[in-house]
């Protein structure tokens, strides 16, 4: 707790024949982050033909998955499925090397791919034909205003016939220019259509080359006249019958696709996952170094996992591996990957820390601190027992449903669950149950403070909490810098603000205990001197930075007033909802007390809206106080997250004899 997992460097050299087995072992266990090995006496490794096939088959199978997924009958879904998702069944595969796996995939694809591709091709071609027929029908609908036999609109050996539409304001000029160019040997039949004109131009073959550029000049949109004989209306009936038959063919093909999806989807997804893992596994090969007989790899792993990894590597390589485990050097400090290590009650809150950035290896992990401060600030801002209870019920259901997955939903719901307890506690302190609903109902509600009547007290509490929060941050920073040997920075950058905060606190308490006045002035003065000395390193800008940084601190402190502001906002919105519900409660139409129904709907809807909007505000602003004000006092978040070489298994399970 407070410190990231201790990491060590591992270096392994073994025979090439164990490469696939060793990488598979590390990939399936996911406890080593492999790093690129920089050596001059050996060459870089590279993927072989089987790895390249794995990448290619991964793409091929992904396309099959996308097609079958579109026709797979959906199961489950809804709110229940979201709250209590089901675990996907895993199919086992006995891994006997990448060569055998590729052969199995090829056998699978040879049996399945042609069948799926045939149905996919049928659907695609039929859909294309349907769109073509629909386009022909649309053209025939347009031509129906002419009431001419469609066969008359086709070019002949002697005549070139062009059908199209043109803007109405261009049509007259177009006809005049075409007539001049063809020396009055053009026939034009037209019909106005709103802002367009449908026109049929008939030219002699010899005149077409002179007329065609003019048609293009006036942007004539040509229409491809459908095949057939008869009027457009007569042909529309023919084409609609063609469309009906094609749509029946499409429905039949889609049913075939649904049958294939039911038959093959799970298997295709299974092999997709196998291939994707092999493809991902091959991405580390360029990080390895090799000779004709051996290869070497290096990486980082948690110290606690060293015994297990050593035993596994020795088993995989039959004891023919050179393994070196060593402590990180000072030069490697910035390169050490960070894996957070916290007790179970704080572990889900690591998500909030990681959203900002993980600590450096020589920094303190703030997760245990923000587990409390984030939850407390959330509760202070929401400040309503019933709001907290609603959030607690929803969060508890999500925690129960997603705990086995340990996914983002579980972690987020867990943070809300803990925060809801603080919300309920603050609701009891401020006597808020759906705002002032119980007060309006005539109940006597015990409370320590009233949000509105004691607003000044709430503001003082917020500022007191803020100064304590900032003091904690500077103290943590002071400890970290002392441990890292940065004594001067610890005194000037951290201790200075600690003394200033203590001085401010003593001076405030001196109003009730005058004996604290002198120590307060002394602490504030010493802290101010240290602060000014820390700014002198900035040279000519020191005076400006003294003013800027000091008032920056004051601004950070005053930022905690948002605790009071959001508490007032929550109480205010809830009060408005209650007043509106009270106003309509007594309304009735004759003997029917319709106001009661409207009041209940207004109360329930308004309070749920208030829960949602104020919980969102509490979430965002509580995070801001951690990230901007608190982390700004000591935390960089510039560490590199631990990214182990790990397989992704959702539907497959590898049986691998290490």
Short mmCIF file of C-alpha atoms in Angstrom, two decimals, residues 79-521:
data_model
loop_
_atom_site.label_atom_id
_atom_site.label_comp_id
_atom_site.label_asym_id
_atom_site.label_seq_id
_atom_site.Cartn_x
_atom_site.Cartn_y
_atom_site.Cartn_z
CA UNK A 79 -31.25 -4.06 -18.19
CA UNK A 80 -31.09 -7.48 -16.51
CA UNK A 81 -28.36 -8.62 -18.90
CA UNK A 82 -26.43 -5.39 -18.26
CA UNK A 83 -26.61 -5.73 -14.48
CA UNK A 84 -26.06 -9.50 -14.37
CA UNK A 85 -24.11 -10.39 -17.54
CA UNK A 86 -23.45 -14.04 -18.24
CA UNK A 87 -19.97 -15.44 -18.58
CA UNK A 88 -19.17 -16.66 -22.06
CA UNK A 89 -18.51 -20.38 -22.33
CA UNK A 90 -14.89 -21.24 -23.09
CA UNK A 91 -13.87 -23.96 -25.48
CA UNK A 92 -10.60 -25.78 -24.81
CA UNK A 93 -7.84 -26.18 -27.35
CA UNK A 94 -4.84 -28.41 -26.81
CA UNK A 95 -1.84 -26.41 -27.99
CA UNK A 96 0.91 -28.47 -29.61
CA UNK A 97 2.80 -25.70 -31.36
CA UNK A 98 2.00 -23.00 -33.87
CA UNK A 99 2.53 -25.32 -36.85
CA UNK A 100 -0.22 -27.68 -35.62
CA UNK A 101 -2.52 -24.74 -34.80
CA UNK A 102 -2.13 -23.26 -38.29
CA UNK A 103 -2.89 -26.65 -39.82
CA UNK A 104 -6.06 -26.97 -37.71
CA UNK A 105 -7.17 -23.49 -38.76
CA UNK A 106 -6.54 -24.26 -42.42
CA UNK A 107 -8.60 -27.44 -42.14
CA UNK A 108 -11.40 -25.50 -40.47
CA UNK A 109 -11.37 -22.74 -43.09
CA UNK A 110 -11.28 -25.18 -45.99
CA UNK A 111 -14.52 -26.72 -44.71
CA UNK A 112 -16.33 -23.59 -43.56
CA UNK A 113 -15.14 -20.61 -45.61
CA UNK A 114 -16.49 -21.73 -49.03
CA UNK A 115 -19.93 -22.37 -47.56
CA UNK A 116 -20.06 -18.98 -45.84
CA UNK A 117 -18.58 -17.14 -48.81
CA UNK A 118 -21.15 -18.70 -51.16
CA UNK A 119 -24.04 -17.41 -49.07
CA UNK A 120 -22.35 -14.06 -48.57
CA UNK A 121 -21.81 -13.75 -52.34
CA UNK A 122 -25.43 -14.68 -52.97
CA UNK A 123 -26.66 -12.00 -50.56
CA UNK A 124 -24.32 -9.38 -51.97
CA UNK A 125 -25.19 -10.04 -55.61
CA UNK A 126 -28.92 -10.19 -54.86
CA UNK A 127 -28.78 -6.91 -52.93
CA UNK A 128 -26.94 -5.33 -55.85
CA UNK A 129 -29.59 -6.60 -58.28
CA UNK A 130 -32.38 -5.32 -56.04
CA UNK A 131 -30.82 -1.87 -55.95
CA UNK A 132 -30.46 -1.92 -59.75
CA UNK A 133 -34.11 -2.87 -60.18
CA UNK A 134 -35.21 -0.17 -57.76
CA UNK A 135 -33.15 2.32 -59.77
CA UNK A 136 -34.83 1.18 -63.00
CA UNK A 137 -38.27 1.56 -61.40
CA UNK A 138 -37.38 5.07 -60.27
CA UNK A 139 -36.34 5.97 -63.84
CA UNK A 140 -39.54 4.46 -65.23
CA UNK A 141 -41.58 6.51 -62.72
CA UNK A 142 -39.83 9.59 -64.09
CA UNK A 143 -40.42 8.58 -67.71
CA UNK A 144 -44.09 7.84 -67.11
CA UNK A 145 -44.93 11.53 -67.64
CA UNK A 146 -43.99 11.13 -71.32
CA UNK A 147 -46.28 8.13 -71.88
CA UNK A 148 -44.05 6.85 -74.68
CA UNK A 149 -43.11 3.28 -75.48
CA UNK A 150 -39.78 2.77 -73.74
CA UNK A 151 -38.37 1.00 -76.80
CA UNK A 152 -38.66 4.32 -78.69
CA UNK A 153 -36.12 5.83 -76.29
CA UNK A 154 -33.34 3.44 -77.35
CA UNK A 155 -30.71 4.44 -79.91
CA UNK A 156 -30.83 2.83 -83.38
CA UNK A 157 -28.38 2.34 -86.23
CA UNK A 158 -29.27 5.76 -87.63
CA UNK A 159 -30.29 7.72 -84.53
CA UNK A 160 -28.68 8.59 -81.19
CA UNK A 161 -31.29 9.14 -78.47
CA UNK A 162 -30.36 10.82 -75.18
CA UNK A 163 -32.75 11.01 -72.21
CA UNK A 164 -32.00 13.16 -69.18
CA UNK A 165 -32.95 16.01 -66.89
CA UNK A 166 -31.66 19.56 -66.82
CA UNK A 167 -32.33 22.67 -64.73
CA UNK A 168 -35.41 24.51 -65.99
CA UNK A 169 -33.56 27.83 -66.33
CA UNK A 170 -30.96 26.17 -68.60
CA UNK A 171 -33.31 24.20 -70.82
CA UNK A 172 -34.22 26.91 -73.33
CA UNK A 173 -30.60 27.89 -73.95
CA UNK A 174 -29.64 24.24 -74.25
CA UNK A 175 -32.27 23.58 -76.94
CA UNK A 176 -31.28 26.70 -78.88
CA UNK A 177 -27.59 25.81 -78.87
CA UNK A 178 -28.21 22.17 -79.78
CA UNK A 179 -30.49 23.24 -82.63
CA UNK A 180 -27.85 25.58 -84.04
CA UNK A 181 -25.09 23.00 -83.71
CA UNK A 182 -27.14 20.34 -85.54
CA UNK A 183 -28.57 22.77 -88.10
CA UNK A 184 -32.14 22.07 -87.02
CA UNK A 185 -31.70 18.30 -87.37
CA UNK A 186 -32.44 17.57 -83.66
CA UNK A 187 -35.82 16.58 -82.23
CA UNK A 188 -36.57 17.45 -78.59
CA UNK A 189 -39.48 16.11 -76.51
CA UNK A 190 -39.76 17.58 -73.01
CA UNK A 191 -41.85 17.67 -69.87
CA UNK A 192 -41.47 20.06 -66.93
CA UNK A 193 -40.89 18.54 -63.49
CA UNK A 194 -40.84 21.19 -60.76
CA UNK A 195 -37.42 22.85 -61.06
CA UNK A 196 -36.20 20.31 -63.65
CA UNK A 197 -37.10 19.45 -67.23
CA UNK A 198 -37.24 15.88 -68.49
CA UNK A 199 -36.04 15.90 -72.10
CA UNK A 200 -35.54 13.40 -74.91
CA UNK A 201 -33.02 14.47 -77.58
CA UNK A 202 -32.95 12.65 -80.92
CA UNK A 203 -29.89 13.19 -83.15
CA UNK A 204 -28.53 11.73 -86.32
CA UNK A 205 -25.44 9.65 -85.62
CA UNK A 206 -23.39 12.14 -87.62
CA UNK A 207 -24.57 15.09 -85.49
CA UNK A 208 -24.08 13.46 -82.07
CA UNK A 209 -20.41 14.36 -81.67
CA UNK A 210 -21.28 18.05 -82.11
CA UNK A 211 -24.24 17.93 -79.70
CA UNK A 212 -22.68 15.86 -76.95
CA UNK A 213 -20.31 18.60 -75.61
CA UNK A 214 -23.25 20.99 -75.44
CA UNK A 215 -25.26 18.51 -73.34
CA UNK A 216 -22.31 18.23 -70.97
CA UNK A 217 -21.89 22.01 -70.86
CA UNK A 218 -25.45 22.42 -69.56
CA UNK A 219 -25.01 19.57 -67.02
CA UNK A 220 -27.62 17.25 -68.48
CA UNK A 221 -28.14 14.37 -66.04
CA UNK A 222 -28.50 11.34 -68.31
CA UNK A 223 -30.93 8.54 -67.54
CA UNK A 224 -30.16 4.93 -68.44
CA UNK A 225 -33.42 3.76 -69.98
CA UNK A 226 -34.36 0.27 -68.71
CA UNK A 227 -34.70 -2.62 -71.13
CA UNK A 228 -38.14 -3.67 -72.31
CA UNK A 229 -41.10 -2.77 -74.48
CA UNK A 230 -44.28 -0.92 -73.57
CA UNK A 231 -45.12 2.23 -71.70
CA UNK A 232 -43.27 3.05 -68.45
CA UNK A 233 -46.36 2.12 -66.43
CA UNK A 234 -46.54 -1.27 -68.11
CA UNK A 235 -42.85 -1.89 -67.51
CA UNK A 236 -43.07 -0.80 -63.87
CA UNK A 237 -45.38 -3.75 -63.23
CA UNK A 238 -42.85 -6.08 -64.88
CA UNK A 239 -39.96 -4.69 -62.87
CA UNK A 240 -41.93 -4.80 -59.63
CA UNK A 241 -42.48 -8.51 -60.21
CA UNK A 242 -38.72 -8.93 -60.78
CA UNK A 243 -38.13 -7.00 -57.55
CA UNK A 244 -40.52 -9.25 -55.64
CA UNK A 245 -38.74 -12.39 -56.84
CA UNK A 246 -35.32 -10.95 -55.98
CA UNK A 247 -36.50 -9.96 -52.51
CA UNK A 248 -37.73 -13.51 -51.99
CA UNK A 249 -34.31 -14.78 -53.07
CA UNK A 250 -32.69 -12.36 -50.62
CA UNK A 251 -34.89 -13.53 -47.75
CA UNK A 252 -34.03 -17.14 -48.61
CA UNK A 253 -30.30 -16.30 -48.65
CA UNK A 254 -30.62 -14.48 -45.33
CA UNK A 255 -32.26 -17.53 -43.78
CA UNK A 256 -29.34 -19.60 -45.05
CA UNK A 257 -27.00 -17.05 -43.42
CA UNK A 258 -28.92 -17.36 -40.14
CA UNK A 259 -28.54 -21.14 -40.27
CA UNK A 260 -24.81 -20.78 -40.92
CA UNK A 261 -24.50 -18.29 -38.05
CA UNK A 262 -26.20 -20.70 -35.68
CA UNK A 263 -24.01 -23.55 -36.94
CA UNK A 264 -20.61 -21.89 -37.19
CA UNK A 265 -20.54 -18.57 -35.29
CA UNK A 266 -19.15 -19.92 -32.01
CA UNK A 267 -16.48 -21.94 -33.82
CA UNK A 268 -15.47 -19.03 -36.02
CA UNK A 269 -15.13 -16.72 -33.00
CA UNK A 270 -13.13 -19.43 -31.23
CA UNK A 271 -10.59 -19.69 -34.07
CA UNK A 272 -10.55 -15.92 -34.45
CA UNK A 273 -9.40 -15.58 -30.84
CA UNK A 274 -6.76 -18.28 -31.31
CA UNK A 275 -5.37 -16.52 -34.39
CA UNK A 276 -5.46 -13.05 -32.80
CA UNK A 277 -3.48 -14.32 -29.84
CA UNK A 278 -0.91 -15.92 -32.11
CA UNK A 279 -0.66 -12.67 -34.08
CA UNK A 280 -0.20 -10.67 -30.87
CA UNK A 281 2.33 -13.19 -29.59
CA UNK A 282 4.46 -12.70 -32.69
CA UNK A 283 4.66 -8.91 -32.11
CA UNK A 284 7.37 -9.44 -29.46
CA UNK A 285 9.67 -11.37 -31.78
CA UNK A 286 11.46 -8.23 -33.04
CA UNK A 287 12.23 -7.45 -29.38
CA UNK A 288 14.24 -10.65 -29.04
CA UNK A 289 17.84 -11.30 -30.02
CA UNK A 290 18.94 -14.57 -31.56
CA UNK A 291 21.83 -16.55 -32.91
CA UNK A 292 21.71 -19.73 -34.99
CA UNK A 293 21.14 -21.86 -31.88
CA UNK A 294 19.83 -19.57 -29.13
CA UNK A 295 17.61 -16.59 -28.42
CA UNK A 296 17.42 -14.09 -25.57
CA UNK A 297 14.71 -11.97 -24.05
CA UNK A 298 14.49 -9.45 -21.24
CA UNK A 299 11.68 -7.75 -19.36
CA UNK A 300 10.18 -6.72 -16.05
CA UNK A 301 8.04 -8.64 -13.60
CA UNK A 302 6.79 -8.19 -10.02
CA UNK A 303 9.15 -9.56 -7.38
CA UNK A 304 6.33 -11.62 -5.88
CA UNK A 305 5.95 -13.56 -9.16
CA UNK A 306 9.64 -14.46 -9.52
CA UNK A 307 9.44 -17.99 -7.97
CA UNK A 308 6.52 -18.95 -10.21
CA UNK A 309 8.19 -17.59 -13.35
CA UNK A 310 11.51 -19.26 -12.60
CA UNK A 311 9.82 -22.60 -12.04
CA UNK A 312 7.77 -22.24 -15.24
CA UNK A 313 10.72 -21.26 -17.45
CA UNK A 314 12.81 -24.15 -16.16
CA UNK A 315 9.94 -26.55 -16.81
CA UNK A 316 9.33 -25.27 -20.35
CA UNK A 317 13.00 -25.36 -21.32
CA UNK A 318 13.80 -28.62 -19.50
CA UNK A 319 16.25 -26.72 -17.33
CA UNK A 320 18.39 -25.57 -20.28
CA UNK A 321 17.92 -21.84 -19.80
CA UNK A 322 20.20 -19.18 -18.36
CA UNK A 323 18.05 -16.94 -16.15
CA UNK A 324 19.24 -13.77 -14.43
CA UNK A 325 17.05 -11.85 -11.99
CA UNK A 326 18.46 -8.50 -10.92
CA UNK A 327 17.46 -5.31 -9.15
CA UNK A 328 16.81 -2.20 -11.27
CA UNK A 329 19.66 0.27 -11.50
CA UNK A 330 19.41 4.00 -10.91
CA UNK A 331 19.64 4.61 -14.65
CA UNK A 332 16.61 2.37 -15.21
CA UNK A 333 14.40 4.19 -12.71
CA UNK A 334 12.39 5.98 -15.40
CA UNK A 335 11.93 2.75 -17.38
CA UNK A 336 10.47 0.58 -14.62
CA UNK A 337 6.82 -0.28 -15.39
CA UNK A 338 4.37 0.46 -12.61
CA UNK A 339 1.92 -2.08 -11.25
CA UNK A 340 -0.23 -0.69 -8.45
CA UNK A 341 -0.51 -2.76 -5.28
CA UNK A 342 -3.36 -2.03 -2.89
CA UNK A 343 -5.57 -3.95 -0.48
CA UNK A 344 -8.89 -5.24 -1.79
CA UNK A 345 -10.96 -2.38 -0.37
CA UNK A 346 -8.91 0.19 -2.32
CA UNK A 347 -8.11 -1.77 -5.48
CA UNK A 348 -11.13 -0.65 -7.55
CA UNK A 349 -10.15 2.99 -6.90
CA UNK A 350 -6.93 2.34 -8.83
CA UNK A 351 -9.09 3.11 -11.86
CA UNK A 352 -9.28 6.77 -10.74
CA UNK A 353 -5.53 6.95 -10.24
CA UNK A 354 -4.84 5.36 -13.63
CA UNK A 355 -7.19 7.83 -15.34
CA UNK A 356 -4.74 10.56 -14.28
CA UNK A 357 -1.55 8.52 -14.60
CA UNK A 358 0.34 5.98 -12.52
CA UNK A 359 3.09 7.11 -10.15
CA UNK A 360 6.77 6.87 -10.88
CA UNK A 361 8.62 4.02 -9.21
CA UNK A 362 9.98 6.35 -6.50
CA UNK A 363 6.64 8.09 -5.88
CA UNK A 364 3.81 7.28 -3.50
CA UNK A 365 0.67 5.65 -4.86
CA UNK A 366 -2.18 7.98 -3.78
CA UNK A 367 -4.93 5.39 -4.28
CA UNK A 368 -5.54 4.63 -0.56
CA UNK A 369 -5.80 8.36 0.15
CA UNK A 370 -8.23 9.16 -2.65
CA UNK A 371 -10.31 6.11 -1.74
CA UNK A 372 -11.36 8.09 1.30
CA UNK A 373 -11.13 11.69 0.06
CA UNK A 374 -12.90 11.09 -3.26
CA UNK A 375 -15.75 9.19 -1.57
CA UNK A 376 -16.04 11.80 1.19
CA UNK A 377 -16.10 14.72 -1.24
CA UNK A 378 -18.72 12.94 -3.36
CA UNK A 379 -20.89 12.46 -0.29
CA UNK A 380 -20.38 16.05 0.89
CA UNK A 381 -21.46 17.41 -2.50
CA UNK A 382 -24.53 15.16 -2.81
CA UNK A 383 -25.54 15.36 0.86
CA UNK A 384 -28.84 13.49 0.80
CA UNK A 385 -29.63 10.22 2.51
CA UNK A 386 -32.21 9.05 -0.03
CA UNK A 387 -30.00 9.98 -2.97
CA UNK A 388 -27.22 7.94 -1.40
CA UNK A 389 -29.60 5.03 -0.84
CA UNK A 390 -30.72 5.01 -4.48
CA UNK A 391 -27.12 5.09 -5.70
CA UNK A 392 -26.16 2.38 -3.19
CA UNK A 393 -28.88 0.01 -4.43
CA UNK A 394 -27.96 0.47 -8.10
CA UNK A 395 -24.22 0.26 -7.40
CA UNK A 396 -24.60 -2.83 -5.20
CA UNK A 397 -26.47 -4.66 -7.98
CA UNK A 398 -23.78 -3.76 -10.52
CA UNK A 399 -21.00 -4.79 -8.13
CA UNK A 400 -22.66 -8.15 -7.54
CA UNK A 401 -23.27 -8.74 -11.25
CA UNK A 402 -19.84 -7.66 -12.52
CA UNK A 403 -17.54 -8.75 -9.68
CA UNK A 404 -16.59 -11.98 -11.44
CA UNK A 405 -15.42 -9.96 -14.47
CA UNK A 406 -13.51 -7.30 -12.50
CA UNK A 407 -14.23 -4.97 -15.42
CA UNK A 408 -14.62 -1.21 -15.64
CA UNK A 409 -18.30 -1.41 -14.71
CA UNK A 410 -17.45 -3.26 -11.50
CA UNK A 411 -14.74 -0.79 -10.51
CA UNK A 412 -16.92 2.25 -11.26
CA UNK A 413 -19.90 0.76 -9.41
CA UNK A 414 -17.67 -0.06 -6.42
CA UNK A 415 -16.48 3.56 -6.18
CA UNK A 416 -20.11 4.71 -6.29
CA UNK A 417 -21.09 2.17 -3.63
CA UNK A 418 -18.46 3.41 -1.18
CA UNK A 419 -19.30 7.02 -2.03
CA UNK A 420 -23.00 6.35 -1.41
CA UNK A 421 -22.27 5.44 2.23
CA UNK A 422 -20.65 8.84 2.72
CA UNK A 423 -23.61 10.44 0.93
CA UNK A 424 -26.07 8.79 3.33
CA UNK A 425 -23.96 9.78 6.33
CA UNK A 426 -23.81 13.41 5.20
CA UNK A 427 -27.55 13.26 4.52
CA UNK A 428 -28.16 12.31 8.15
CA UNK A 429 -25.87 15.10 9.39
CA UNK A 430 -27.68 17.70 7.27
CA UNK A 431 -31.13 16.13 7.77
CA UNK A 432 -31.73 15.83 4.04
CA UNK A 433 -34.13 13.13 2.80
CA UNK A 434 -35.14 14.03 -0.75
CA UNK A 435 -34.20 17.55 0.28
CA UNK A 436 -36.73 19.01 2.70
CA UNK A 437 -39.49 16.53 1.78
CA UNK A 438 -39.94 15.29 5.37
CA UNK A 439 -40.06 18.85 6.70
CA UNK A 440 -42.84 19.73 4.23
CA UNK A 441 -44.67 16.57 5.28
CA UNK A 442 -44.69 17.77 8.91
CA UNK A 443 -41.99 15.50 10.37
CA UNK A 444 -39.37 16.72 12.81
CA UNK A 445 -36.04 15.87 11.24
CA UNK A 446 -32.94 15.87 13.46
CA UNK A 447 -29.91 17.53 11.89
CA UNK A 448 -26.56 18.94 12.93
CA UNK A 449 -26.59 21.69 10.31
CA UNK A 450 -29.13 22.99 7.82
CA UNK A 451 -27.72 23.39 4.32
CA UNK A 452 -29.35 26.79 3.74
CA UNK A 453 -29.60 28.28 7.23
CA UNK A 454 -26.02 27.27 8.07
CA UNK A 455 -24.53 27.99 4.64
CA UNK A 456 -21.66 29.98 6.19
CA UNK A 457 -20.82 27.08 8.48
CA UNK A 458 -20.86 24.74 5.49
CA UNK A 459 -18.48 27.08 3.65
CA UNK A 460 -16.15 27.13 6.66
CA UNK A 461 -16.26 23.33 6.79
CA UNK A 462 -15.44 23.15 3.07
CA UNK A 463 -12.46 25.48 3.44
CA UNK A 464 -11.24 23.61 6.53
CA UNK A 465 -11.46 20.32 4.63
CA UNK A 466 -9.64 21.92 1.72
CA UNK A 467 -6.73 23.22 3.81
CA UNK A 468 -6.39 19.79 5.45
CA UNK A 469 -6.43 18.11 2.03
CA UNK A 470 -3.73 20.42 0.69
CA UNK A 471 -1.65 19.96 3.83
CA UNK A 472 -1.85 16.18 3.36
CA UNK A 473 -0.64 16.52 -0.22
CA UNK A 474 2.33 18.74 0.68
CA UNK A 475 3.22 16.39 3.56
CA UNK A 476 3.20 13.38 1.24
CA UNK A 477 5.37 15.30 -1.22
CA UNK A 478 7.77 16.25 1.59
CA UNK A 479 8.15 12.60 2.65
CA UNK A 480 8.68 11.41 -0.93
CA UNK A 481 11.37 13.99 -1.69
CA UNK A 482 13.20 13.28 1.56
CA UNK A 483 13.23 9.54 0.77
CA UNK A 484 14.54 10.28 -2.72
CA UNK A 485 17.36 12.42 -1.35
CA UNK A 486 15.88 15.71 -2.60
CA UNK A 487 16.26 17.45 0.75
CA UNK A 488 16.53 20.99 -0.58
CA UNK A 489 13.43 20.66 -2.74
CA UNK A 490 11.57 19.01 0.12
CA UNK A 491 12.26 21.98 2.39
CA UNK A 492 11.73 24.78 -0.11
CA UNK A 493 8.89 23.36 -2.21
CA UNK A 494 6.94 21.27 0.30
CA UNK A 495 7.84 22.27 3.88
CA UNK A 496 7.33 25.95 3.03
CA UNK A 497 3.65 25.36 2.21
CA UNK A 498 3.21 23.02 5.17
CA UNK A 499 4.37 25.81 7.49
CA UNK A 500 2.22 28.40 5.72
CA UNK A 501 -0.85 26.16 6.10
CA UNK A 502 -0.07 25.51 9.77
CA UNK A 503 0.40 29.25 10.28
CA UNK A 504 -2.96 30.02 8.67
CA UNK A 505 -4.62 27.35 10.82
CA UNK A 506 -3.08 28.69 14.05
CA UNK A 507 -4.02 32.26 13.18
CA UNK A 508 -7.62 31.20 12.56
CA UNK A 509 -7.74 29.34 15.88
CA UNK A 510 -6.20 32.36 17.63
CA UNK A 511 -9.60 34.07 17.50
CA UNK A 512 -10.69 31.61 20.18
CA UNK A 513 -7.32 30.96 21.79
CA UNK A 514 -5.08 34.08 21.60
CA UNK A 515 -2.04 32.10 22.76
CA UNK A 516 -1.89 30.49 19.30
CA UNK A 517 -1.42 33.84 17.57
CA UNK A 518 2.34 34.14 18.05
CA UNK A 519 3.15 30.53 16.96
CA UNK A 520 0.87 31.06 13.98
CA UNK A 521 2.71 34.20 12.89
#
